[in-house]
Amino acid sequence: MTTMKEIAQAAGVSVSSVSLVLNGRDSGRINPQLANRIRETAERMGYQPNVLARSLRTNRTYMIGFISVEVATTPYAGGMIQGAQDALSSLGYMLLTVNGDTEQALESEIRALKRYGVDGFLYSAMSNRVMTVPKSLAKFPLVLVDAAEETNRFPSIEPDEFRIGYDATTRLIEAGCSRIAYVGCAEPMVAQTGRLAGYRQALMDHGRGFDERLQCDVLNNGPALRAVEALFDTEQPNGFFCFNDARAWYVYETAARHGLAVGRDISVVGVDNHRVFAETLEPQLTTIELPHYEMGYWAANKLVSMIENRPLNEGDWPHTTAVMPLLDTPSPVKVHCTLIEKGSVRDTPTTA
Amino acid sequence: MTTMKEIAQAAGVSVSSVSLVLNGRDSGRINPQLANRIRETAERMGYQPNVLARSLRTNRTYMIGFISVEVATTPYAGGMIQGAQDALSSLGYMLLTVNGDTEQALESEIRALKRYGVDGFLYSAMSNRVMTVPKSLAKFPLVLVDAAEETNRFPSIEPDEFRIGYDATTRLIEAGCSRIAYVGCAEPMVAQTGRLAGYRQALMDHGRGFDERLQCDVLNNGPALRAVEALFDTEQPNGFFCFNDARAWYVYETAARHGLAVGRDISVVGVDNHRVFAETLEPQLTTIELPHYEMGYWAANKLVSMIENRPLNEGDWPHTTAVMPLLDTPSPVKVHCTLIEKGSVRDTPTTA
DNA sequence: TTGAAAGCGCTAACAG
DNA sequence: CTGTTAGCGCTTTCAA
């Protein structure tokens, strides 16, 4: 690795001049010709700054710690990390990922990240519940991803679950479904509450009442499948809003057993976690993708804006989510998710 | 952050003594009493070493770069990363994750990692194909994860696809299936070739011929489902070895339509990518989990052993893979995957 | 057995 | 405009 010293020698100048020029602080301080010569020699010698040495001096490492819980077990965590990475990469930052599945691991990883001198933290809990921020993080720049904290002391971003439920249900109504069931989650998750509320509101807004017999909250187990079968038998819904792929699978399985074809006899809108169906059944299932990538991307941008003490560039949304056609629409449609940031609401822009 | 200097002052000694003691190089060089006093003050003041400053001096950063392609889109990538993290964390290293989806991004991320002075690289291609290592990595400690390179110049680790096929098929034979179909992948992937070969060999070894009419290679699309339906109609298999969850889904869907119950009328062994079925259908599907976590774990250990120039501790396998019962076995069984390291073969130990 | 001093590569006052 | 100087926090000779 070439150092500034070597460049200084090769160009016959002092290190400070090299430093100034290579950091773009030379305007009006260094003779432009000299500056050019320095830039050239640096280029020629393939100079790469030693960021560690710089950090030692400046107390800024351009490293961000990403703390996550349950990365391995939640297949979509990768999206968040990649979103954060992409954003940071273009901002000249590096991502250090650790995982804090246990309380103990969490604290020890936080300490490790501090030893490495990260400039700030991204924290993702994945629990889909309101969480508590470790006190050891409280004094650092911090943004929560796909999570929220009670006191709202830190910026955070989450999908708008209400809107997911609202949009999905509206979609089914527009597709002409007369009896729309919600196949939800029997555990008290934030997503469940929000989506159910959205489902109900959409029904109301379209002049339909909420019929609790069409609400079917289940877990991931054997009885779940039987519950969905009972739903088919007693209520005969022709539209289904499914909490996730597992729930969608119950609907598919039951439909197949009943000789009903998805996309012809019934319509299904699911929220995407695993994508099995999106991969295999494009023409039949409408999938609402959760904006994990976008959340990671936004959170990273937000964090850096805090660190660098400048306003967040609002135009910084990457791509949006795509969905498959329902039975009434032969061509794909887009559904967007709203992201909530500490009370203020903004949409993901729909790219074409 | 407390520094060594501050400790030295507080303890009334010099920084060098503090350094020696805190690095455990004091035996026979520093008065044990003094050493204790130093350790105490360090403890009391909550000393945390500044790893960057150390790196500047030692040229060792204890940071490892993890380069991956397609993390966001492949749901199981998280397992590899977490395996690597867990291993590195206990070895006192930190993981810097980047992604190199495009050729350009790849090179620029590699450069970034070098600027940060990583001690070595973990490279994961995910393409399930033999790949080429960027020349810019050639001179660094490097281990390939879930990938292999033609020239075998670098240690690498992959699942033993042959064995997956062999074990899955044997499992179905033992379950009493008389006609075992392979629902595979129509693309020329390493996994496809190996698993098919294993499937055929298992049939041979159990005195059964290979019947190509029972081989059904499909893509992820509409025709795939029809192909599987045709397989059911013309061949009436009662055992299915499925390349992945998507293929398993075709089998489930078709079975449901035909009124056949998985676990009663037919048996299915699938290789796990998404886990939808494992989550929802425990009693019915046998899942072979790909050892992504283990590969990440092993690769990280291997890399560090290279960096630290010491032999790899062979006992270092974390957990192994679990599978669900088939129709003939009421209790769970374990299936292990073999990992291949540059020609030499070793098994993942089965933890009880 | 301990401490002084040099230096890793870089930045930033300050002098000239 | 340019160079000298003094560190950032730590390791590591080398003297004492």
XYZ file of C-alpha atoms (C1' of nucleotides) in Angstrom:
736
model
C 0.000 0.000 0.000
C 1.403 3.354 -0.991
C 1.368 5.969 1.722
C 1.122 9.718 1.610
C 4.727 9.913 2.643
C 5.825 8.001 -0.425
C 3.747 10.227 -2.651
C 5.203 13.298 -0.986
C 8.696 12.039 -1.663
C 7.928 11.071 -5.247
C 6.370 14.462 -5.908
C 8.954 16.349 -3.929
C 6.491 17.987 -1.573
C 5.451 17.639 2.033
C 2.897 15.223 3.389
C 0.600 17.999 4.467
C 0.318 19.266 0.925
C -0.487 15.787 -0.225
C -3.075 15.439 2.482
C -4.715 18.737 1.593
C -4.837 17.974 -2.095
C -6.035 14.405 -1.750
C -8.784 15.522 0.571
C -9.911 18.246 -1.759
C -9.085 21.004 0.724
C -6.505 22.637 -1.514
C -8.543 25.297 -3.295
C -6.819 28.601 -2.761
C -4.182 27.020 -0.585
C -2.078 24.956 -2.918
C -0.769 25.962 -6.297
C -3.070 24.296 -8.830
C -0.119 22.999 -10.820
C 1.434 21.458 -7.770
C -1.955 20.020 -6.846
C -2.201 18.396 -10.221
C 1.246 16.908 -9.950
C 0.306 15.467 -6.591
C -2.931 14.050 -7.881
C -1.111 12.484 -10.796
C 1.565 10.817 -8.721
C -1.059 9.554 -6.332
C -2.989 8.131 -9.231
C 0.084 6.645 -10.808
C 1.213 5.008 -7.611
C -2.261 3.633 -6.985
C -2.701 5.411 -3.709
C -5.428 4.134 -1.397
C -5.917 6.023 1.839
C -5.484 4.110 5.045
C -8.831 4.717 6.634
C -7.715 3.378 9.975
C -4.963 5.927 10.290
C -7.367 8.639 9.354
C -9.855 7.432 11.910
C -7.274 7.509 14.634
C -6.831 11.177 13.973
C -10.350 12.262 13.204
C -12.367 10.076 15.509
C -14.590 9.147 12.599
C -14.419 5.642 11.228
C -17.057 5.654 8.544
C -18.139 2.345 9.923
C -21.703 1.603 10.970
C -22.756 -1.252 13.200
C -25.790 -3.227 12.156
C -27.195 -5.143 15.073
C -29.801 -7.682 14.251
C -31.666 -10.366 16.009
C -32.728 -13.525 14.215
C -31.028 -12.860 10.898
C -30.412 -16.509 10.248
C -33.936 -17.569 10.927
C -35.776 -14.793 9.164
C -35.238 -15.125 5.463
C -35.979 -11.508 4.663
C -33.380 -9.993 6.937
C -30.989 -10.125 4.021
C -33.032 -7.497 2.260
C -32.656 -5.010 5.076
C -28.951 -5.572 5.318
C -28.493 -5.189 1.624
C -30.523 -2.005 1.581
C -28.355 -0.590 4.323
C -25.215 -1.733 2.565
C -26.173 -0.226 -0.737
C -26.960 3.108 0.857
C -23.814 3.128 2.968
C -21.606 2.009 0.153
C -22.567 5.027 -1.909
C -22.030 7.282 1.094
C -18.553 5.907 1.629
C -19.383 3.933 4.743
C -18.815 0.335 5.683
C -21.258 -1.960 7.440
C -20.250 -4.141 10.364
C -22.899 -6.749 11.015
C -23.293 -8.487 14.307
C -26.072 -10.430 15.852
C -27.520 -10.219 19.283
C -29.817 -13.167 19.652
C -29.193 -13.465 23.351
C -29.094 -10.606 25.782
C -25.512 -11.446 26.593
C -24.359 -11.715 23.002
C -26.054 -8.424 22.337
C -24.130 -6.531 24.969
C -20.834 -8.119 24.073
C -21.326 -7.332 20.393
C -22.211 -3.754 21.188
C -19.003 -3.478 23.152
C -17.078 -4.946 20.238
C -18.610 -2.460 17.844
C -17.635 0.352 20.157
C -14.065 -0.884 20.303
C -14.013 -0.686 16.546
C -15.256 2.845 16.871
C -18.375 2.717 14.720
C -19.933 6.088 14.045
C -23.458 4.894 14.693
C -25.817 1.970 14.994
C -28.603 0.402 13.023
C -30.770 -1.786 15.190
C -33.221 -4.327 13.937
C -35.258 -6.421 16.276
C -37.487 -8.359 13.893
C -39.721 -9.213 16.729
C -42.476 -7.178 15.206
C -43.159 -5.846 18.598
C -42.413 -2.611 20.333
C -38.983 -3.079 21.783
C -36.557 -1.588 24.221
C -33.281 -0.097 23.132
C -30.274 -1.304 25.166
C -29.101 1.524 27.387
C -25.581 0.968 26.114
C -26.741 2.374 22.798
C -28.610 5.360 24.114
C -25.851 7.914 23.658
C -24.932 7.009 20.111
C -26.489 7.916 16.818
C -29.063 5.190 16.353
C -31.842 4.312 13.948
C -34.270 1.440 14.388
C -35.150 -0.665 11.383
C -38.407 -2.560 11.135
C -39.023 -1.831 14.759
C -40.271 0.888 17.016
C -39.518 1.935 20.533
C -42.057 3.176 22.984
C -40.569 6.514 23.861
C -39.874 7.526 20.280
C -36.469 8.733 21.279
C -34.873 7.399 18.121
C -35.799 7.573 14.487
C -37.308 4.322 13.328
C -38.982 2.902 10.298
C -41.593 0.212 9.835
C -44.067 -0.922 7.217
C -47.510 0.588 7.474
C -49.368 -2.550 8.419
C -52.723 -0.852 8.397
C -52.230 0.180 4.844
C -51.148 -3.291 3.819
C -54.425 -4.633 5.134
C -56.378 -1.811 3.598
C -54.793 -2.130 0.163
C -55.005 -5.891 0.067
C -58.662 -5.859 0.950
C -59.466 -3.065 -1.460
C -57.702 -5.049 -4.133
C -59.915 -8.044 -3.489
C -63.024 -5.886 -3.487
C -62.032 -4.383 -6.809
C -61.431 -7.872 -8.139
C -65.084 -8.552 -7.525
C -64.840 -10.762 -4.466
C -68.047 -10.739 -2.495
C -66.955 -12.636 0.596
C -63.486 -11.706 1.708
C -61.802 -13.662 4.473
C -58.826 -12.662 6.552
C -56.517 -15.533 7.375
C -54.390 -14.020 10.070
C -52.052 -14.734 12.866
C -53.219 -15.880 16.275
C -50.258 -14.288 17.994
C -50.484 -10.662 19.114
C -48.066 -9.136 16.655
C -48.020 -5.549 15.537
C -48.502 -6.660 11.976
C -51.570 -8.682 12.867
C -53.300 -5.836 14.647
C -52.559 -3.302 11.948
C -53.463 -5.478 9.020
C -56.704 -6.584 10.579
C -57.668 -2.990 11.259
C -56.888 -2.127 7.634
C -58.957 -5.037 6.451
C -61.920 -3.912 8.517
C -61.609 -0.299 7.496
C -61.489 -1.190 3.814
C -64.626 -3.247 4.176
C -66.366 -0.348 5.939
C -65.245 2.180 3.377
C -66.765 0.079 0.645
C -70.046 -0.237 2.401
C -69.496 -3.707 3.680
C -69.798 -4.841 7.206
C -67.166 -6.748 9.053
C -68.191 -10.342 9.609
C -66.126 -11.946 12.300
C -66.898 -15.378 10.940
C -64.673 -14.466 8.011
C -61.758 -13.738 10.291
C -59.625 -16.792 10.827
C -56.564 -16.338 12.997
C -54.319 -19.362 13.154
C -50.845 -20.465 14.103
C -48.396 -22.488 12.078
C -49.531 -25.981 12.837
C -51.841 -28.807 12.015
C -55.028 -27.308 13.467
C -54.457 -24.274 11.275
C -55.125 -26.232 8.141
C -58.294 -27.676 9.610
C -59.439 -24.225 10.659
C -59.036 -22.972 7.119
C -60.898 -25.988 5.803
C -63.722 -25.179 8.163
C -63.684 -21.611 6.909
C -64.106 -22.841 3.353
C -66.887 -25.184 4.291
C -68.977 -22.925 6.453
C -68.382 -19.492 4.924
C -67.408 -20.187 1.332
C -65.315 -17.072 0.870
C -64.146 -16.189 -2.614
C -61.421 -13.759 -1.579
C -58.627 -14.284 0.897
C -56.234 -11.850 2.490
C -53.444 -13.938 4.003
C -51.080 -12.809 6.716
C -48.094 -14.562 5.139
C -47.025 -17.382 2.876
C -47.776 -20.064 5.399
C -51.381 -18.863 5.662
C -51.578 -18.571 1.906
C -50.460 -22.157 1.695
C -53.362 -23.316 3.835
C -55.689 -21.582 1.447
C -54.023 -23.104 -1.589
C -54.050 -26.565 -0.136
C -57.676 -26.371 0.855
C -58.686 -24.878 -2.468
C -56.955 -27.689 -4.291
C -58.722 -30.275 -2.196
C -62.028 -28.619 -2.921
C -61.354 -28.483 -6.621
C -61.252 -24.695 -6.576
C -58.699 -22.902 -8.709
C -56.966 -19.814 -7.412
C -57.264 -17.146 -10.060
C -60.541 -18.549 -11.330
C -62.785 -19.493 -8.456
C -61.116 -17.596 -5.672
C -58.658 -14.729 -5.302
C -55.781 -14.611 -2.875
C -53.671 -11.690 -1.726
C -50.734 -12.602 0.480
C -48.012 -10.685 2.197
C -44.672 -11.941 1.096
C -42.203 -13.440 3.452
C -40.854 -16.422 1.659
C -41.779 -16.000 -1.958
C -42.389 -19.614 -2.690
C -45.695 -18.813 -4.278
C -44.513 -15.743 -6.037
C -41.820 -17.868 -7.605
C -44.044 -20.675 -8.641
C -47.455 -19.240 -9.248
C -47.081 -15.897 -10.861
C -50.412 -15.722 -12.528
C -52.474 -16.646 -9.546
C -51.327 -14.947 -6.386
C -51.123 -11.297 -5.561
C -48.164 -10.676 -3.334
C -47.502 -7.588 -1.306
C -43.810 -7.420 -0.728
C -42.624 -6.049 2.549
C -40.161 -3.234 1.898
C -37.240 -4.629 3.830
C -34.687 -3.407 1.379
C -36.184 0.053 1.410
C -36.269 0.201 5.177
C -32.608 -0.735 5.394
C -31.790 1.814 2.754
C -33.732 4.592 4.406
C -32.449 3.835 7.871
C -28.848 3.939 6.715
C -29.377 7.245 4.957
C -31.108 8.651 7.996
C -28.347 7.533 10.305
C -25.620 9.043 8.194
C -27.523 12.291 7.918
C -27.594 12.405 11.709
C -23.918 11.589 11.991
C -22.932 14.147 9.429
C -25.330 16.608 10.951
C -27.117 17.513 7.753
C -30.704 17.155 6.564
C -31.798 13.867 5.054
C -32.052 13.916 1.318
C -35.698 13.053 0.814
C -35.368 11.867 -2.727
C -33.429 8.839 -1.656
C -35.772 5.957 -2.204
C -34.444 3.037 -4.184
C -36.903 0.699 -5.865
C -40.404 -0.231 -4.865
C -42.385 -3.406 -4.563
C -44.009 -5.357 -7.329
C -47.027 -7.595 -7.207
C -48.604 -10.217 -9.378
C -51.897 -9.843 -11.195
C -55.165 -10.857 -9.666
C -57.723 -12.748 -11.653
C -59.347 -9.617 -13.008
C -56.139 -7.973 -14.139
C -54.097 -9.689 -16.798
C -51.138 -7.357 -16.330
C -49.080 -6.765 -13.206
C -50.000 -4.003 -10.839
C -47.944 -2.251 -8.212
C -48.782 -1.991 -4.574
C -46.752 0.289 -2.421
C -46.114 0.151 1.248
C -46.089 3.213 3.384
C -43.191 3.677 5.721
C -43.685 5.378 9.028
C -41.005 7.471 10.583
C -41.717 8.634 14.073
C -45.160 9.952 13.403
C -44.558 11.529 10.048
C -45.691 9.502 7.093
C -44.160 9.180 3.677
C -44.754 6.877 0.764
C -42.311 4.809 -1.154
C -42.346 6.369 -4.584
C -43.659 4.013 -7.221
C -41.032 3.637 -9.899
C -42.912 3.607 -13.186
C -13.188 5.871 26.224
C -10.371 5.371 28.671
C -6.941 5.064 27.141
C -3.818 3.268 28.252
C -2.271 6.609 29.018
C -4.970 7.407 31.525
C -4.564 4.044 33.159
C -0.830 4.526 33.309
C -1.305 7.844 35.037
C -3.881 6.520 37.449
C -1.680 3.577 38.347
C 1.476 5.628 38.402
C 3.288 3.545 35.798
C 4.281 3.888 32.186
C 2.151 3.089 29.150
C 4.475 0.329 28.089
C 3.924 -1.513 31.322
C 0.208 -1.140 30.912
C 0.422 -2.438 27.380
C 2.447 -5.450 28.403
C 0.148 -6.349 31.242
C -3.084 -5.808 29.371
C -1.824 -7.955 26.537
C -0.765 -10.728 28.842
C 2.900 -10.405 27.919
C 3.972 -9.551 31.429
C 4.974 -12.909 32.835
C 8.493 -12.595 34.179
C 8.753 -9.046 33.000
C 6.519 -7.066 35.281
C 6.205 -7.370 39.002
C 3.079 -9.451 39.641
C 1.841 -6.968 42.234
C 2.247 -4.091 39.842
C 0.564 -6.136 37.144
C -2.390 -6.702 39.414
C -2.666 -3.047 40.246
C -2.675 -2.257 36.567
C -5.305 -4.842 35.805
C -7.453 -3.515 38.595
C -7.308 0.083 37.533
C -8.007 -0.918 33.953
C -11.004 -2.874 35.133
C -12.171 -0.086 37.379
C -11.889 2.516 34.681
C -13.682 0.300 32.204
C -10.837 0.172 29.766
C -11.637 -0.938 26.231
C -8.723 -1.176 23.827
C -8.851 0.971 20.731
C -8.528 -1.699 18.075
C -7.899 0.833 15.336
C -4.856 2.243 17.049
C -3.553 -1.236 17.591
C -4.144 -2.091 13.957
C -2.171 0.888 12.820
C 0.789 -0.447 14.673
C 0.406 -4.175 14.084
C -1.017 -4.304 10.606
C -3.673 -6.672 11.821
C -7.237 -5.445 12.011
C -9.133 -8.512 13.140
C -11.663 -7.615 10.519
C -12.811 -10.047 7.852
C -14.558 -9.082 4.653
C -17.553 -11.137 3.634
C -18.307 -10.669 -0.037
C -21.561 -12.058 -1.208
C -23.617 -11.992 -4.302
C -27.398 -12.087 -4.161
C -27.799 -11.907 -0.408
C -31.009 -10.000 -0.633
C -32.622 -12.330 -3.073
C -31.536 -15.611 -1.572
C -33.289 -16.094 1.699
C -30.784 -18.529 3.136
C -27.762 -16.281 2.768
C -28.450 -15.048 6.255
C -27.541 -18.442 7.625
C -24.093 -18.335 6.112
C -23.437 -14.866 7.364
C -24.592 -15.721 10.813
C -22.448 -18.835 10.900
C -19.444 -16.770 9.937
C -20.334 -14.103 12.468
C -20.741 -16.532 15.301
C -17.411 -18.168 14.578
C -15.593 -14.861 14.157
C -17.168 -13.330 17.191
C -15.758 -16.037 19.411
C -12.364 -15.664 17.761
C -12.356 -11.940 18.424
C -12.900 -10.885 14.840
C -15.427 -8.599 13.226
C -17.288 -9.187 10.000
C -17.605 -6.537 7.323
C -20.270 -7.504 4.836
C -20.418 -6.128 1.339
C -22.176 -7.245 -1.748
C -20.879 -7.542 -5.233
C -23.878 -8.135 -7.412
C -22.362 -6.386 -10.358
C -18.810 -6.816 -11.548
C -18.197 -3.140 -10.923
C -19.664 -3.104 -7.447
C -17.618 -6.155 -6.647
C -14.313 -4.535 -7.493
C -15.153 -1.315 -5.749
C -16.229 -3.149 -2.605
C -13.062 -5.189 -2.628
C -11.084 -1.995 -2.814
C -13.065 -0.579 0.079
C -12.411 -3.654 2.179
C -8.726 -3.342 1.448
C -8.729 0.271 2.543
C -10.192 -0.863 5.814
C -7.373 -3.336 6.020
C -9.291 -6.576 6.444
C -7.138 -9.542 7.328
C -8.846 -11.859 4.875
C -11.870 -12.548 2.744
C -14.846 -14.841 2.727
C -16.382 -15.137 -0.705
C -19.786 -16.526 -1.462
C -21.118 -16.668 -4.957
C -24.457 -18.436 -4.451
C -24.557 -19.143 -8.119
C -24.240 -22.822 -7.392
C -21.823 -22.965 -10.204
C -18.078 -23.205 -10.436
C -16.896 -19.633 -10.285
C -13.866 -17.493 -10.858
C -12.157 -15.644 -8.050
C -11.457 -11.975 -8.815
C -7.737 -11.526 -9.376
C -7.790 -8.659 -6.911
C -8.375 -11.212 -4.176
C -5.762 -13.711 -5.245
C -3.015 -12.590 -2.901
C -5.092 -12.439 0.246
C -6.186 -15.120 2.644
C -9.423 -16.294 1.100
C -11.996 -19.010 1.667
C -14.932 -19.731 -0.606
C -18.303 -20.459 0.952
C -20.934 -22.513 -0.822
C -18.904 -22.279 -3.968
C -15.923 -23.827 -5.639
C -13.291 -22.607 -8.004
C -11.860 -24.603 -10.852
C -8.225 -24.475 -9.982
C -8.720 -25.361 -6.345
C -6.309 -22.668 -5.331
C -8.385 -21.683 -2.328
C -10.066 -23.615 0.410
C -13.755 -23.875 -0.210
C -16.764 -25.586 1.204
C -20.000 -26.804 -0.331
C -22.786 -29.215 0.497
C -22.350 -32.719 -0.809
C -25.167 -32.692 -3.333
C -24.650 -36.297 -4.296
C -25.176 -37.368 -0.769
C -28.280 -35.271 -0.413
C -29.771 -37.106 -3.370
C -28.555 -40.430 -2.106
C -29.866 -39.959 1.420
C -33.197 -38.567 0.330
C -33.805 -41.460 -2.023
C -32.672 -44.053 0.480
C -35.040 -42.474 2.961
C -37.945 -42.913 0.577
C -36.949 -46.483 -0.165
C -36.824 -47.251 3.533
C -40.216 -45.645 3.927
C -41.552 -48.306 1.613
C -42.066 -46.241 -1.515
C -42.084 -48.427 -4.602
C -42.042 -45.767 -7.303
C -39.802 -42.843 -6.453
C -39.840 -39.767 -8.633
C -37.251 -37.027 -8.822
C -38.716 -33.588 -9.313
C -35.657 -31.628 -10.250
C -34.403 -28.476 -11.807
C -34.227 -27.985 -15.554
C -31.291 -25.639 -15.256
C -27.745 -27.035 -15.250
C -26.843 -26.335 -11.668
C -24.247 -28.149 -9.656
C -26.887 -29.157 -7.164
C -29.084 -30.657 -9.850
C -26.350 -32.836 -11.316
C -25.144 -34.060 -7.971
C -28.525 -34.773 -6.489
C -29.710 -36.603 -9.557
C -26.599 -38.768 -9.517
C -27.199 -39.531 -5.856
C -30.796 -40.414 -6.581
C -29.755 -42.822 -9.326
C -27.015 -44.401 -7.278
C -29.322 -45.001 -4.344
C -31.807 -46.711 -6.640
C -29.024 -48.901 -8.069
C -27.645 -49.783 -4.654
C -31.068 -50.990 -3.602
C -31.486 -53.171 -6.636
C -33.779 -50.836 -8.494
C -33.290 -49.583 -11.970
C -33.420 -45.946 -12.914
C -36.541 -45.142 -14.850
C -36.162 -41.897 -16.693
C -39.914 -41.485 -16.853
C -39.781 -40.831 -13.121
C -37.357 -37.983 -13.590
C -39.145 -34.682 -13.974
C -36.967 -31.615 -14.366
C -38.879 -28.376 -14.369
C -38.445 -24.652 -13.992
C -40.375 -22.287 -11.775
C -43.352 -21.533 -13.932
C -46.785 -22.566 -15.056
C -45.759 -25.515 -17.247
C -43.947 -26.958 -14.258
C -47.160 -27.625 -12.436
C -48.651 -29.304 -15.489
C -45.552 -31.441 -15.896
C -45.891 -32.656 -12.332
C -49.565 -33.351 -12.905
C -48.647 -35.427 -15.929
C -46.121 -37.280 -13.798
C -48.818 -38.158 -11.297
C -51.224 -39.282 -14.009
C -48.923 -41.401 -16.115
C -46.480 -42.793 -13.562
C -48.344 -42.723 -10.294
C -45.281 -42.398 -8.084
C -45.708 -42.816 -4.354
C -42.425 -41.212 -3.338
C -41.036 -37.846 -4.368
C -37.600 -36.364 -3.994
C -37.952 -32.649 -4.657
C -35.151 -30.300 -5.596
C -36.511 -27.483 -3.433
C -39.614 -26.017 -1.868
C -41.036 -24.782 -5.128
C -40.891 -28.309 -6.556
C -42.317 -29.705 -3.381
C -45.152 -27.272 -3.721
C -46.045 -28.632 -7.161
C -46.228 -32.066 -5.643
C -48.399 -30.896 -2.774
C -50.740 -29.005 -5.018
C -51.143 -31.905 -7.389
C -51.585 -34.384 -4.570
C -54.314 -32.237 -3.069
C -56.096 -32.020 -6.371
C -55.935 -35.779 -6.729
C -57.201 -36.338 -3.245
C -53.928 -37.871 -2.147
C -52.596 -37.086 1.301
C -48.915 -36.536 1.845
C -47.855 -38.708 4.723
C -50.502 -41.297 3.991
C -50.700 -41.959 0.268
C -47.401 -40.515 -0.820
C -44.096 -39.508 0.764
C -42.162 -36.391 -0.013
C -38.570 -35.492 0.769
C -37.584 -31.965 -0.086
C -34.454 -29.925 0.193
C -35.110 -26.863 2.250
C -34.699 -23.404 0.911
C -37.618 -21.496 2.221
C -39.100 -23.571 4.989
C -42.677 -22.762 4.287
C -43.605 -26.391 4.436
C -41.422 -27.216 7.344
C -43.162 -24.455 9.238
C -46.628 -25.485 8.340
C -46.577 -29.196 7.793
C -44.261 -30.780 10.240
C -45.762 -34.210 10.294
C -45.839 -34.686 6.565
C -42.719 -33.496 4.850
C -39.165 -34.621 5.267
C -36.858 -31.702 4.849
C -33.148 -31.860 4.287
C -31.734 -28.592 5.456
C -28.816 -27.180 3.592
C -26.007 -26.459 6.042
C -25.566 -22.789 5.291
C -24.876 -21.844 8.851
C -22.315 -24.604 9.168
C -20.574 -23.620 5.981
C -20.255 -20.039 7.117
C -19.003 -21.202 10.473
C -16.450 -23.560 9.029
C -15.233 -21.103 6.420
C -14.650 -18.404 9.011
C -12.730 -20.788 11.238
C -10.679 -21.989 8.314
C -9.868 -18.461 7.227
C -8.734 -17.402 10.664
C -6.599 -20.498 11.006
C -4.869 -19.476 7.789
C -4.432 -15.894 8.918
C -3.085 -16.896 12.281
C -0.978 -19.553 10.654
C -2.097 -22.410 12.849
C -3.912 -25.655 12.169
C -7.682 -25.661 12.022
C -9.343 -27.023 15.082
C -11.288 -29.920 13.641
C -13.767 -30.166 16.466
C -15.380 -26.918 15.526
C -18.753 -27.848 14.161
C -21.705 -26.019 15.610
C -25.122 -27.621 15.247
C -26.424 -29.947 12.595
C -29.561 -30.276 10.558
C -32.863 -31.714 11.630
C -35.588 -33.262 9.564
C -39.208 -34.141 9.982
C -40.600 -37.653 10.159
C -41.738 -39.504 7.087
C -44.933 -41.475 7.081
C -43.297 -44.634 8.386
C -41.473 -42.990 11.251
C -43.512 -41.340 13.934
C -40.487 -39.679 15.523
C -38.073 -37.212 13.989
C -34.880 -38.414 12.378
C -31.714 -36.593 11.562
C -30.102 -36.309 8.174
C -26.665 -34.897 7.896
C -25.013 -33.200 4.979
C -21.463 -33.854 4.032
C -19.262 -30.871 3.422
C -16.490 -31.032 0.882
C -13.275 -29.189 1.390
C -10.935 -29.240 -1.557
C -11.039 -32.983 -2.107
C -10.987 -34.089 1.477
C -14.344 -35.084 2.875
C -15.721 -34.643 6.343
C -19.125 -35.013 7.858
C -21.089 -32.637 9.947
C -21.282 -34.371 13.286
C -24.786 -35.247 14.295
C -25.578 -33.656 17.613
C -27.747 -36.180 19.395
C 11.818 -5.198 36.143
C 10.472 -0.752 34.259
C 10.360 3.410 31.308
C 11.624 6.410 27.373
C 11.179 6.919 22.772
C 10.103 5.955 18.133
C 6.702 5.286 14.844
C 2.245 3.040 12.329
C -0.382 6.748 8.383
C -2.840 10.480 8.649
C -4.789 15.352 9.933
C -4.591 19.990 11.455
C -2.668 23.855 13.821
C 0.599 27.031 13.122
C 4.685 29.311 11.121
C 6.891 30.867 7.627
C 0.926 29.063 -0.781
C 3.857 25.390 1.595
C 6.276 22.970 5.261
C 7.063 21.911 10.151
C 5.264 20.058 14.075
C 2.471 17.705 17.145
C -0.241 14.250 18.100
C -4.548 10.229 17.649
C -3.744 5.245 20.953
C -1.130 1.639 20.743
C 3.118 -1.688 20.297
C 7.851 -2.553 20.569
C 12.566 -2.092 20.558
C 16.176 -0.472 23.475
C 18.290 1.537 27.661
C 18.478 1.977 32.213
